[in-house]
PDB file of C-alpha atoms in Angstrom:
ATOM      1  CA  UNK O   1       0.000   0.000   0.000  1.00  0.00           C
ATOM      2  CA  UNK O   2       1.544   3.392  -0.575  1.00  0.00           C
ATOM      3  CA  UNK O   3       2.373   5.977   1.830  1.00  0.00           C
ATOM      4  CA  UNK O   4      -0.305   8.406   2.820  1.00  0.00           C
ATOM      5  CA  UNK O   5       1.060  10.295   5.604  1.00  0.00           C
ATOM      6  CA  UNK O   6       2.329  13.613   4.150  1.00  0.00           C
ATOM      7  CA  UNK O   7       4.811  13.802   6.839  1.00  0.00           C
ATOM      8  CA  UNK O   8       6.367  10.698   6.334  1.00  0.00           C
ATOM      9  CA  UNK O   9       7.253  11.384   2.668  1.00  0.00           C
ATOM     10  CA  UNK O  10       9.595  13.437   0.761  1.00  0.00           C
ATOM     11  CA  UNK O  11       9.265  16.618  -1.021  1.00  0.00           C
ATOM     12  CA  UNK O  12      10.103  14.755  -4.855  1.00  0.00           C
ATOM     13  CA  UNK O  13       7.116  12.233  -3.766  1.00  0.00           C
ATOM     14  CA  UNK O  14       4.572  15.182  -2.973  1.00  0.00           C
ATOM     15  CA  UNK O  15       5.979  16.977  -6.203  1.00  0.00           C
ATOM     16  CA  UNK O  16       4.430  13.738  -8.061  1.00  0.00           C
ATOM     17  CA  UNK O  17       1.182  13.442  -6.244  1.00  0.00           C
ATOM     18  CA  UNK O  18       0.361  16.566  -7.163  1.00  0.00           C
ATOM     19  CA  UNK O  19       1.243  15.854 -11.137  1.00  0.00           C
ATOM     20  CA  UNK O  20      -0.494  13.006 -10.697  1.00  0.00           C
ATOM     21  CA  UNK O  21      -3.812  14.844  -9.314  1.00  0.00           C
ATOM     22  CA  UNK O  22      -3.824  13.325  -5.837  1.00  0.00           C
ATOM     23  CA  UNK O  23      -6.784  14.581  -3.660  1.00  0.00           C
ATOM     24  CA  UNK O  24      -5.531  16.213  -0.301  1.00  0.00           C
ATOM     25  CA  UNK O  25      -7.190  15.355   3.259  1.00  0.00           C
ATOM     26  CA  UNK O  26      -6.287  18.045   5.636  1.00  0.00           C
ATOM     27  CA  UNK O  27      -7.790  16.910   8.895  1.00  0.00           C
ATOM     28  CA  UNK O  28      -8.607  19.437  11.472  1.00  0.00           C
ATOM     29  CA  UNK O  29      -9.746  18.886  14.725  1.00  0.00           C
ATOM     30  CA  UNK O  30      -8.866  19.408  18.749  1.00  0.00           C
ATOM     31  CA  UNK O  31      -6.997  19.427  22.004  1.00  0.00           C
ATOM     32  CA  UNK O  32      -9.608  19.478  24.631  1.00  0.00           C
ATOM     33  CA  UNK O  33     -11.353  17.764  27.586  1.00  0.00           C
ATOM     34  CA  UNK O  34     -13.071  14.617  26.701  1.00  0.00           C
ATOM     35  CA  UNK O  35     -14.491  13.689  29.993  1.00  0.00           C
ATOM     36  CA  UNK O  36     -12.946  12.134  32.836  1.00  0.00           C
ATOM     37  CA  UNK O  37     -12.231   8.765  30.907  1.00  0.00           C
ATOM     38  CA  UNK O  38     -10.727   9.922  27.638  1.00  0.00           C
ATOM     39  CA  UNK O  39      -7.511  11.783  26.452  1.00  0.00           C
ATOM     40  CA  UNK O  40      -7.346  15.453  25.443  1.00  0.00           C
ATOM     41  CA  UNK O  41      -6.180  14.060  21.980  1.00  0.00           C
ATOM     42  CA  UNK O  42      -9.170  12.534  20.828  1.00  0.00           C
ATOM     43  CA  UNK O  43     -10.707  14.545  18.330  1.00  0.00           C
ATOM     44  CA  UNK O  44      -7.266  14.553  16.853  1.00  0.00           C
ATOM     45  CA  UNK O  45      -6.398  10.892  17.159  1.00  0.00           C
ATOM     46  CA  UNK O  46     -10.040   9.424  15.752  1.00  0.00           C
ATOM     47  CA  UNK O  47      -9.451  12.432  12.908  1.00  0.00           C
ATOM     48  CA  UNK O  48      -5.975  10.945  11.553  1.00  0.00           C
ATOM     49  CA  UNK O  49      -7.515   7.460  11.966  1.00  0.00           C
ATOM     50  CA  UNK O  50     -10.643   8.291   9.744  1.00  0.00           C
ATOM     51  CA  UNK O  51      -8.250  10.140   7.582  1.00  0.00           C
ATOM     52  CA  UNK O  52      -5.754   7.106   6.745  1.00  0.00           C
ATOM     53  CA  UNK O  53      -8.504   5.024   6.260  1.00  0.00           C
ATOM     54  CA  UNK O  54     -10.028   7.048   4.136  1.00  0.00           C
ATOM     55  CA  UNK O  55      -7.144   7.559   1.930  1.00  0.00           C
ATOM     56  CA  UNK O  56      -6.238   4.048   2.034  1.00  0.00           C
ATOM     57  CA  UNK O  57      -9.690   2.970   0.667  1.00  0.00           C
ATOM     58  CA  UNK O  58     -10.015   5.337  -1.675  1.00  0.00           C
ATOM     59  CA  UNK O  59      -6.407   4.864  -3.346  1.00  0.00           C
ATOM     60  CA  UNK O  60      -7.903   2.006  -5.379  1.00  0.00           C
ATOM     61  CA  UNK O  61      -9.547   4.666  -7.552  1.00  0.00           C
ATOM     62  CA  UNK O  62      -6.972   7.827  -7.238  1.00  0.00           C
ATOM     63  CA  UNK O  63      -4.382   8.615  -5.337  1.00  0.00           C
ATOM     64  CA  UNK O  64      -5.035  10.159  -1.436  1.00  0.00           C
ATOM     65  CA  UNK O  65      -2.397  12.195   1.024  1.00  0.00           C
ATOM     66  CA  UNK O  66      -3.293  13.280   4.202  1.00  0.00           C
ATOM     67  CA  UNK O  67      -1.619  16.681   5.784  1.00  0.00           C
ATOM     68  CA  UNK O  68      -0.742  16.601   9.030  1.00  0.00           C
ATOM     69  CA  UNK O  69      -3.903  16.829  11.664  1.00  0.00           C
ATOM     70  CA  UNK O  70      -4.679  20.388  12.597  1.00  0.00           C
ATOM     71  CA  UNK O  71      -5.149  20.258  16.243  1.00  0.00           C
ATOM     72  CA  UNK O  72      -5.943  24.021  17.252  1.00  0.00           C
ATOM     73  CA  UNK O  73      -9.603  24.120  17.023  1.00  0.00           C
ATOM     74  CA  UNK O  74     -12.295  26.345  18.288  1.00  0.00           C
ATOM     75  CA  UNK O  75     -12.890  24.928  21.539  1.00  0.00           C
ATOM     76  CA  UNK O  76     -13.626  27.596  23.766  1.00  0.00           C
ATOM     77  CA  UNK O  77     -17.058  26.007  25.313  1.00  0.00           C
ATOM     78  CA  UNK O  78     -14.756  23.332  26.878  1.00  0.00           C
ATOM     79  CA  UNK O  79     -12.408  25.443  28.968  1.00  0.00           C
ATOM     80  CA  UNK O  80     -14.535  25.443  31.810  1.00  0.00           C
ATOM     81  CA  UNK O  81     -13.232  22.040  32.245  1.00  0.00           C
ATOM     82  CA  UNK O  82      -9.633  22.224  32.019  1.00  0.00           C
ATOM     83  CA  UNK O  83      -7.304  20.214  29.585  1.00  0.00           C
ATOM     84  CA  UNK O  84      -8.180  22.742  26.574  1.00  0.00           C
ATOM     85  CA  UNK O  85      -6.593  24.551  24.201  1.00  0.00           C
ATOM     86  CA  UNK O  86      -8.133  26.795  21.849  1.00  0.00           C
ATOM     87  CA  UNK O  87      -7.795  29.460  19.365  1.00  0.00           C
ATOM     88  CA  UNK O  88      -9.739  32.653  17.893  1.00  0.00           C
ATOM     89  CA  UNK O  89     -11.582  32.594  14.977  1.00  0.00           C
ATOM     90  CA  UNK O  90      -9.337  34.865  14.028  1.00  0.00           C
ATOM     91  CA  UNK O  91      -6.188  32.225  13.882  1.00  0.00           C
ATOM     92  CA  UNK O  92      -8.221  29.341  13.340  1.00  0.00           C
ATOM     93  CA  UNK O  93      -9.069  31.076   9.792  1.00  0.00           C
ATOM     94  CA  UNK O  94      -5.936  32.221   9.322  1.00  0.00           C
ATOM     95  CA  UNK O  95      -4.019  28.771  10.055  1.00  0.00           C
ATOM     96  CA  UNK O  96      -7.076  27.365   7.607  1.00  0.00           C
ATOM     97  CA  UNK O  97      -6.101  29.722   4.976  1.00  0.00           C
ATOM     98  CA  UNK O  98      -2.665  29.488   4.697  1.00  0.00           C
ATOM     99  CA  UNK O  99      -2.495  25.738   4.874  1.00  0.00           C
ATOM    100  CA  UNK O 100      -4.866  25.603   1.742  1.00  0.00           C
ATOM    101  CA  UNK O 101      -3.046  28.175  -0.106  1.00  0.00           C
ATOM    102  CA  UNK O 102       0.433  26.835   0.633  1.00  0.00           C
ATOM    103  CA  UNK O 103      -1.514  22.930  -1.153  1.00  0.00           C
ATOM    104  CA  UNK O 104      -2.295  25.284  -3.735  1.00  0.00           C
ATOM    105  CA  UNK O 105       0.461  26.918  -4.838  1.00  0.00           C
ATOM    106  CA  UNK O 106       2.246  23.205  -4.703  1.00  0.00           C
ATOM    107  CA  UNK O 107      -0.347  22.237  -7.008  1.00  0.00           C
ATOM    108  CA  UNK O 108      -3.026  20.318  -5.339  1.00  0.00           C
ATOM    109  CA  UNK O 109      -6.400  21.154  -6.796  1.00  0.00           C
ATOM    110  CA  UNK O 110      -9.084  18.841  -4.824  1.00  0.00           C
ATOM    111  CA  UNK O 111      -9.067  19.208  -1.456  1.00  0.00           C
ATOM    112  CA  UNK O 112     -10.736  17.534   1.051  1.00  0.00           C
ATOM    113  CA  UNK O 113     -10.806  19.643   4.860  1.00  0.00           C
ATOM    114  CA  UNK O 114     -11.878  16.395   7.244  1.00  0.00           C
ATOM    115  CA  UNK O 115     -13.510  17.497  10.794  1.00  0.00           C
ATOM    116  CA  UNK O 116     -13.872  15.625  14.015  1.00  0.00           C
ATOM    117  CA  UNK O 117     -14.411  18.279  16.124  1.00  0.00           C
ATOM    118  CA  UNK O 118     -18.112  19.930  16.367  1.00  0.00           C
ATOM    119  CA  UNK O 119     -16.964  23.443  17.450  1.00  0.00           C
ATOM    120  CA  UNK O 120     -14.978  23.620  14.227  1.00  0.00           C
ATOM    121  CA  UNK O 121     -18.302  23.064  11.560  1.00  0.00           C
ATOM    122  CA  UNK O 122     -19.342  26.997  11.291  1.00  0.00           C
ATOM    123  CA  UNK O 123     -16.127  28.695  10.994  1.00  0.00           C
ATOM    124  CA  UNK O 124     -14.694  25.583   8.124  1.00  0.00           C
ATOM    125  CA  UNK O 125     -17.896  26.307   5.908  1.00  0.00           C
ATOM    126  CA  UNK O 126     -17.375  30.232   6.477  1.00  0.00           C
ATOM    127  CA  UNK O 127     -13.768  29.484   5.180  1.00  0.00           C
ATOM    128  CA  UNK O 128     -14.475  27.595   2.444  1.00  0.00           C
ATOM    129  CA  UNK O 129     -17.465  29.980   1.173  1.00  0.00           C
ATOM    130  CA  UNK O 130     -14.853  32.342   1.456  1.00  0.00           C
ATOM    131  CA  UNK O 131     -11.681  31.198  -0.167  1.00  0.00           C
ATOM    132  CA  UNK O 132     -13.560  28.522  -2.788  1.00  0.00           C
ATOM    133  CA  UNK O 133     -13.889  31.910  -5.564  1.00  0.00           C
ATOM    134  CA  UNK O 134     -10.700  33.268  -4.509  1.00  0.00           C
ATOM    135  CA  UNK O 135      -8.344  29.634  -5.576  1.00  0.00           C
ATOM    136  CA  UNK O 136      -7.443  27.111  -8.139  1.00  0.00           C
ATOM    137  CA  UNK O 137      -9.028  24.450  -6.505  1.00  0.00           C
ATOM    138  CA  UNK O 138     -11.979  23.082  -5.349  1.00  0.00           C
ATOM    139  CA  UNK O 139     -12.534  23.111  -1.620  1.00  0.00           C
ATOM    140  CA  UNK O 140     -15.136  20.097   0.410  1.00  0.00           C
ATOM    141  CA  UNK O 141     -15.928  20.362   3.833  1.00  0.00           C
ATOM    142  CA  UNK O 142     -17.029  17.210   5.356  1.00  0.00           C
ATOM    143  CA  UNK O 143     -17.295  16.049   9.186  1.00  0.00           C
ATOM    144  CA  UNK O 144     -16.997  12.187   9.576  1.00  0.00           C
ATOM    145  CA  UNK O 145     -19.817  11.614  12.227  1.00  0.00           C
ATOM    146  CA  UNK O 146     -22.659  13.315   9.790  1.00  0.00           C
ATOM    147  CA  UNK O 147     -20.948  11.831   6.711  1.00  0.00           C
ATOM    148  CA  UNK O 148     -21.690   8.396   8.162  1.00  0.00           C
ATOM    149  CA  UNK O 149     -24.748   9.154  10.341  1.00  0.00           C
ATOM    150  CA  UNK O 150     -27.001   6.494   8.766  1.00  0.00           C
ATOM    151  CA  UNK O 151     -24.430   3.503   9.223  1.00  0.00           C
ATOM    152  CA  UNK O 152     -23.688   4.825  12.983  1.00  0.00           C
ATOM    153  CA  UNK O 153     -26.953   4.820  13.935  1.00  0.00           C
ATOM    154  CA  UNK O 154     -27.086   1.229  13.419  1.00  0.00           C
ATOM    155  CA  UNK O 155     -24.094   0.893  15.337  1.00  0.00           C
ATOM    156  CA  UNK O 156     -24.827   2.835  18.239  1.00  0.00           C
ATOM    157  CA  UNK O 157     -26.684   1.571  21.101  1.00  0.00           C
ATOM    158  CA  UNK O 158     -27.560   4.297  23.510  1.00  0.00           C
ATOM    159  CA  UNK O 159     -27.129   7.186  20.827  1.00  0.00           C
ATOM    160  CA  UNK O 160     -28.273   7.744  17.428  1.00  0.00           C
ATOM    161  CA  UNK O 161     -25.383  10.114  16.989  1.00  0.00           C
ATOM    162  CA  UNK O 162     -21.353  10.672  17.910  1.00  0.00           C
ATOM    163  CA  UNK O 163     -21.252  12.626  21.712  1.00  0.00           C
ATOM    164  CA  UNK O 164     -18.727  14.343  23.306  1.00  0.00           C
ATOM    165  CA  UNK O 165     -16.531  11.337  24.829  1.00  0.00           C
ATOM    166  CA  UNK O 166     -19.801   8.899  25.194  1.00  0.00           C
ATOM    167  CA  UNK O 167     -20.111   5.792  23.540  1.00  0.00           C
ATOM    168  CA  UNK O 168     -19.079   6.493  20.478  1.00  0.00           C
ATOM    169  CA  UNK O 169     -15.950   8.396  21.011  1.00  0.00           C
ATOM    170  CA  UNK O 170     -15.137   6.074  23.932  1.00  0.00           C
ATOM    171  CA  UNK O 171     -15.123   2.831  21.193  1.00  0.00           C
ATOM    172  CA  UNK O 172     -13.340   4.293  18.752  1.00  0.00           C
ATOM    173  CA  UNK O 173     -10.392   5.398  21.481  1.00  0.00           C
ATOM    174  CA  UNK O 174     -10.973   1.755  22.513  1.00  0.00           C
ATOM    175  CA  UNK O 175     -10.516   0.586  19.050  1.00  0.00           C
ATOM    176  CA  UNK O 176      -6.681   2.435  18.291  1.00  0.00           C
ATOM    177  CA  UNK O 177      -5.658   4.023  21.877  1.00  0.00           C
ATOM    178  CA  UNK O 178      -7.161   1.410  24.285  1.00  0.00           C
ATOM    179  CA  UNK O 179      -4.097   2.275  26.961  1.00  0.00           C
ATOM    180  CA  UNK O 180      -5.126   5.702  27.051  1.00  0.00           C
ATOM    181  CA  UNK O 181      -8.925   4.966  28.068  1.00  0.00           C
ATOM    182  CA  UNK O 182      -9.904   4.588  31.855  1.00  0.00           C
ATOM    183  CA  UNK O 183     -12.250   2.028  31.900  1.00  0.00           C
ATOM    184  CA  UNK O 184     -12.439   1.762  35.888  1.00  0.00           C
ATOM    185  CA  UNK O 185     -15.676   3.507  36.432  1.00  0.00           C
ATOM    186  CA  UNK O 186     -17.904   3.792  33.077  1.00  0.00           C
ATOM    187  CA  UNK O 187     -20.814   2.971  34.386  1.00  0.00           C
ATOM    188  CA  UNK O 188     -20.607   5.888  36.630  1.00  0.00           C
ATOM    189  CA  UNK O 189     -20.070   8.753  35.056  1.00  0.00           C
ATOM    190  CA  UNK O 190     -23.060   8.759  32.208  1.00  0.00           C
ATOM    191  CA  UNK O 191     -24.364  11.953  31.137  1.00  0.00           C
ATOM    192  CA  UNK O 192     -27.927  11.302  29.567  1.00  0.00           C
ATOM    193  CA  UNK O 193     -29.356  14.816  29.748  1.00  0.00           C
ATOM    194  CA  UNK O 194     -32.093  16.487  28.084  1.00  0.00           C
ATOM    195  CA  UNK O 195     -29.757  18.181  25.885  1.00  0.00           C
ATOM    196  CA  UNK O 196     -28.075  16.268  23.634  1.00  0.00           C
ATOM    197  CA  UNK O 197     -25.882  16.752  20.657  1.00  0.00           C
ATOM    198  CA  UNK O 198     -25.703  19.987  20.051  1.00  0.00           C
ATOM    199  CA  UNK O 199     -29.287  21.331  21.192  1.00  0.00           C
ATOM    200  CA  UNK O 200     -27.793  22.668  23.751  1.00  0.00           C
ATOM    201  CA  UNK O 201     -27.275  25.616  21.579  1.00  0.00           C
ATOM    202  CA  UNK O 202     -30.689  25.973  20.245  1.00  0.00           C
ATOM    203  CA  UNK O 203     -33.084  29.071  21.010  1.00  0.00           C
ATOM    204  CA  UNK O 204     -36.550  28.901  20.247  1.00  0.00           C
ATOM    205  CA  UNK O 205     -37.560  26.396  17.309  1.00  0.00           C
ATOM    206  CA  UNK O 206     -34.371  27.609  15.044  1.00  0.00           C
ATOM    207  CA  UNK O 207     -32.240  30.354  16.912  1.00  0.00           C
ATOM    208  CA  UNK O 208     -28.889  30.299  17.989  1.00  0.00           C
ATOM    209  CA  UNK O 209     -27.508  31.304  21.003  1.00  0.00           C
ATOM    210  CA  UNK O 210     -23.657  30.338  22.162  1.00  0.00           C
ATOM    211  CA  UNK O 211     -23.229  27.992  25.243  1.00  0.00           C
ATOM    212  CA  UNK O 212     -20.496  26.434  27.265  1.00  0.00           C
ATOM    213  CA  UNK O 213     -20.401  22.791  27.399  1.00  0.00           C
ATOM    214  CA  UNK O 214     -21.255  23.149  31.266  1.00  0.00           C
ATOM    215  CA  UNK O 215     -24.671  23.747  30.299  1.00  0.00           C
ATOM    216  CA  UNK O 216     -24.935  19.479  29.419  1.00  0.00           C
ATOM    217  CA  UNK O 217     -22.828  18.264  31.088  1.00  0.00           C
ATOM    218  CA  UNK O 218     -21.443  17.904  35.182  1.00  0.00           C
ATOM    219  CA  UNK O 219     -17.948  16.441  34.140  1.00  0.00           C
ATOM    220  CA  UNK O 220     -17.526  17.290  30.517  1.00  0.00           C
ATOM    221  CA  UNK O 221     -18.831  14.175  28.753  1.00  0.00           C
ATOM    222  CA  UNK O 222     -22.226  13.825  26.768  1.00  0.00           C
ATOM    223  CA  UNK O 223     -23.829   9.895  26.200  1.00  0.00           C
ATOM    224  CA  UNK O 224     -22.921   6.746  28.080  1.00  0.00           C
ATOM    225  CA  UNK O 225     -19.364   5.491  27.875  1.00  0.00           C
ATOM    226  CA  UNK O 226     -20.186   2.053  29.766  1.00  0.00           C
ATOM    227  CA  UNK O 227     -21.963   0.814  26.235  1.00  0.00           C
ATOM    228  CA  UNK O 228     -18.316   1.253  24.852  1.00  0.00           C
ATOM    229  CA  UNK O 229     -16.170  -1.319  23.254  1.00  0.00           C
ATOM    230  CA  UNK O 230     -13.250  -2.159  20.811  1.00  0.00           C
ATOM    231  CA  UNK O 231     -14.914  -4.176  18.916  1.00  0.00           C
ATOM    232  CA  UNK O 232     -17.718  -1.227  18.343  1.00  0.00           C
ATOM    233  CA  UNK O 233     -15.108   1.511  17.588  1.00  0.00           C
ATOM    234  CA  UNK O 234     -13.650  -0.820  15.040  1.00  0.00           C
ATOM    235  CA  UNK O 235     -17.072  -0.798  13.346  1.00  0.00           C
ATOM    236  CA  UNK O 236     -17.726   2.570  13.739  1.00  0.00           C
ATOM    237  CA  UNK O 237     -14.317   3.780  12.791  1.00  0.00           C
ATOM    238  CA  UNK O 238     -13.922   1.429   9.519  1.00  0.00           C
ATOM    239  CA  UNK O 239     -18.080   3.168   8.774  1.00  0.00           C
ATOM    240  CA  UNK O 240     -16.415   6.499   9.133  1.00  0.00           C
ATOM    241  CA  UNK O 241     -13.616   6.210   7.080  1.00  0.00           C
ATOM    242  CA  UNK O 242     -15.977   4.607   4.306  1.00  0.00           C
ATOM    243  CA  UNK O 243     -18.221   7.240   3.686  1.00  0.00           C
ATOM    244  CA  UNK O 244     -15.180   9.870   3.829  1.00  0.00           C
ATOM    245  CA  UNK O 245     -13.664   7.352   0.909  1.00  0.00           C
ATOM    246  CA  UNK O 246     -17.113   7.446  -0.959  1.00  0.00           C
ATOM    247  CA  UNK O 247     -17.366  11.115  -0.933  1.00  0.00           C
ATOM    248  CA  UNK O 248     -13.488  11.151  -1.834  1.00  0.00           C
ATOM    249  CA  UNK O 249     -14.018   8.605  -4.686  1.00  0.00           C
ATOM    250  CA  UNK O 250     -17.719  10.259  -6.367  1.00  0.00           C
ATOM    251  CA  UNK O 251     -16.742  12.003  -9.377  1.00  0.00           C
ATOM    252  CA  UNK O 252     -19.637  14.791  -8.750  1.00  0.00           C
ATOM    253  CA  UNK O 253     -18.080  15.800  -5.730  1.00  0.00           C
ATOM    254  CA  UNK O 254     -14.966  17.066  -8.063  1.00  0.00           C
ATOM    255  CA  UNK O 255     -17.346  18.507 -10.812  1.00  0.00           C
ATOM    256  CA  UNK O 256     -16.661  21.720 -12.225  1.00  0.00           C
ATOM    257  CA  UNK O 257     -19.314  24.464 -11.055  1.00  0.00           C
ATOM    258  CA  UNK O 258     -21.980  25.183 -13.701  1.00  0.00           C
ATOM    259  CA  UNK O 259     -22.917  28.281 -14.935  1.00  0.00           C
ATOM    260  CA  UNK O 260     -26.780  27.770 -16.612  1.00  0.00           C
ATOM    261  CA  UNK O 261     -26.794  31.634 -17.492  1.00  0.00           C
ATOM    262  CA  UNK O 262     -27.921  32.369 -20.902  1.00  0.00           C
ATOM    263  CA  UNK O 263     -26.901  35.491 -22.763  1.00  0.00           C
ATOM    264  CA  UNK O 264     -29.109  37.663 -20.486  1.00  0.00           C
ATOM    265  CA  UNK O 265     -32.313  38.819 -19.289  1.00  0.00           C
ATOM    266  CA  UNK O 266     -34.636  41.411 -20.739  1.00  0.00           C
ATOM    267  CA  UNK O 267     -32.162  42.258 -23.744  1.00  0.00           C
ATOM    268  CA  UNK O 268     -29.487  43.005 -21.108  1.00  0.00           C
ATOM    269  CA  UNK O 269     -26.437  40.541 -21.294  1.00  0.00           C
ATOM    270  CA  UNK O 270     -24.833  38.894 -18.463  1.00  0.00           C
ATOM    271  CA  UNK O 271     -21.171  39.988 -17.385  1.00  0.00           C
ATOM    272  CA  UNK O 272     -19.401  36.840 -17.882  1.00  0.00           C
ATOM    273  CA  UNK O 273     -15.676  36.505 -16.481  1.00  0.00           C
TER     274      UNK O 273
END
């Protein structure tokens, strides 16, 4: 299988993957509090795991890198529990920015930006509806828990979704980091709320209103970690990484933008660029 860790190869390999039209999976994600159970790392670990698997599947129908994770996401909701680190908006879009521009200019023209984090969803699509007109390559957005919603929610036992550090999480830390998971007290330490997902930052029947994660949770996890196992975040990791590889591998998804303008309205012609 070939190497898809950007990091691991040399500059004369990238120089090729990007003659040879190689989509680019730049993975962002986090360094915060997942609960008392989990490690600060795990947005970051599950997103380079969904991101090799990803590239390994798809390879089979072009050829996949995958930059190095960006771990300094927008996580200021969790710093009421400690273990965080966050950014602005500000550098989050700038970090965003030049990362993409510097694939550009060495010639990468599809990229992919891969989230696991859920504080990160708003500001990536305001990036990419930004910078998408402004560069020589086309720009997708995707976030591996809603990507594979459908085949999680078969998975998933107590949830019909991925929450913060519950079971989901919890498996798939099981599945690749199972030293770094405290498994002592699971059963204790559920947080089955009213709020769940992100409803917590809901106003009315479609308002908006921003939230720390204290407002869920008592000690920064959301779902029930005791329904966890390897076996599940094997599953649900290998369903992840699938329907990032399908997206990857669907030749619409890389399709020029159309332009169905005719030659004008009312006898005035369109200004065409």
């Amino acid at each position: 299988m070939p190497e898809t860790d950007w990091a691991r190869l040399k500059a004369h390999e990238l120089r090729r993957l990007a003659e040879d039209n190689a989509v680019v999976i730049l993975p962002v994600a986090s360094i915060e509090q997942h609960g008392p159970h989990l490690p600060t790392m795990t947005d970051t670990r599950l997103g380079y795991e969904i991101a090799h698997r990803a590239a390994r599947i798809a390879w089979g129908t072009r050829p996949v890198v995958v930059a190095p994770v960006v771990w300094s996401g927008l996580s200021e909701h969790h710093m009421p529990f400690g273990g965080t680190l966050t950014v602005s908006h500000a550098t989050f879009r700038a970090i965003l920015t030049d990362l993409i521009d510097s694939l550009v200019r060495l010639g990468f023209h599809d990229i992919v930006i891969s989230n696991s984090h859920g504080g990160n969803i708003v500001a990536c699509q305001q990036i990419i509806d930004e910078l998408a007109p402004q560069v020589d390559a086309t720009l997708v957005f995707v976030t591996y828990p809603m990507e594979a919603a459908g085949a999680y929610g078969e998975i998933l036992e107590d949830q019909d979704q991925i929450m913060h550090a519950g079971e989901g999480e919890t498996s798939m830390m099981m599945a690749c980091e199972g030293d770094l998971v405290d498994t002592s007290g699971l059963a204790d330490i559920a947080q089955m709320g009213r709020d769940s997902g992100a409803s917590f930052l809901k106003a009315g029947k479609t308002g908006y209103r921003w939230r720390p994660f204290t407002q869920m949770t008592a000690n920064g996890l959301a779902g029930n970690p005791a329904r966890s196992s390897a076996d599940k975040g094997e599953r649900l990791l290998q369903a992840g990484a699938e329907a990032v590889a399908a997206l990857i591998t669907d030749p619409a998804t890389w399709e020029a933008p159309r332009d169905l303008r005719g030659a004008g309205t009312q006898g005035v012609d369109f200004r065409k660029e």
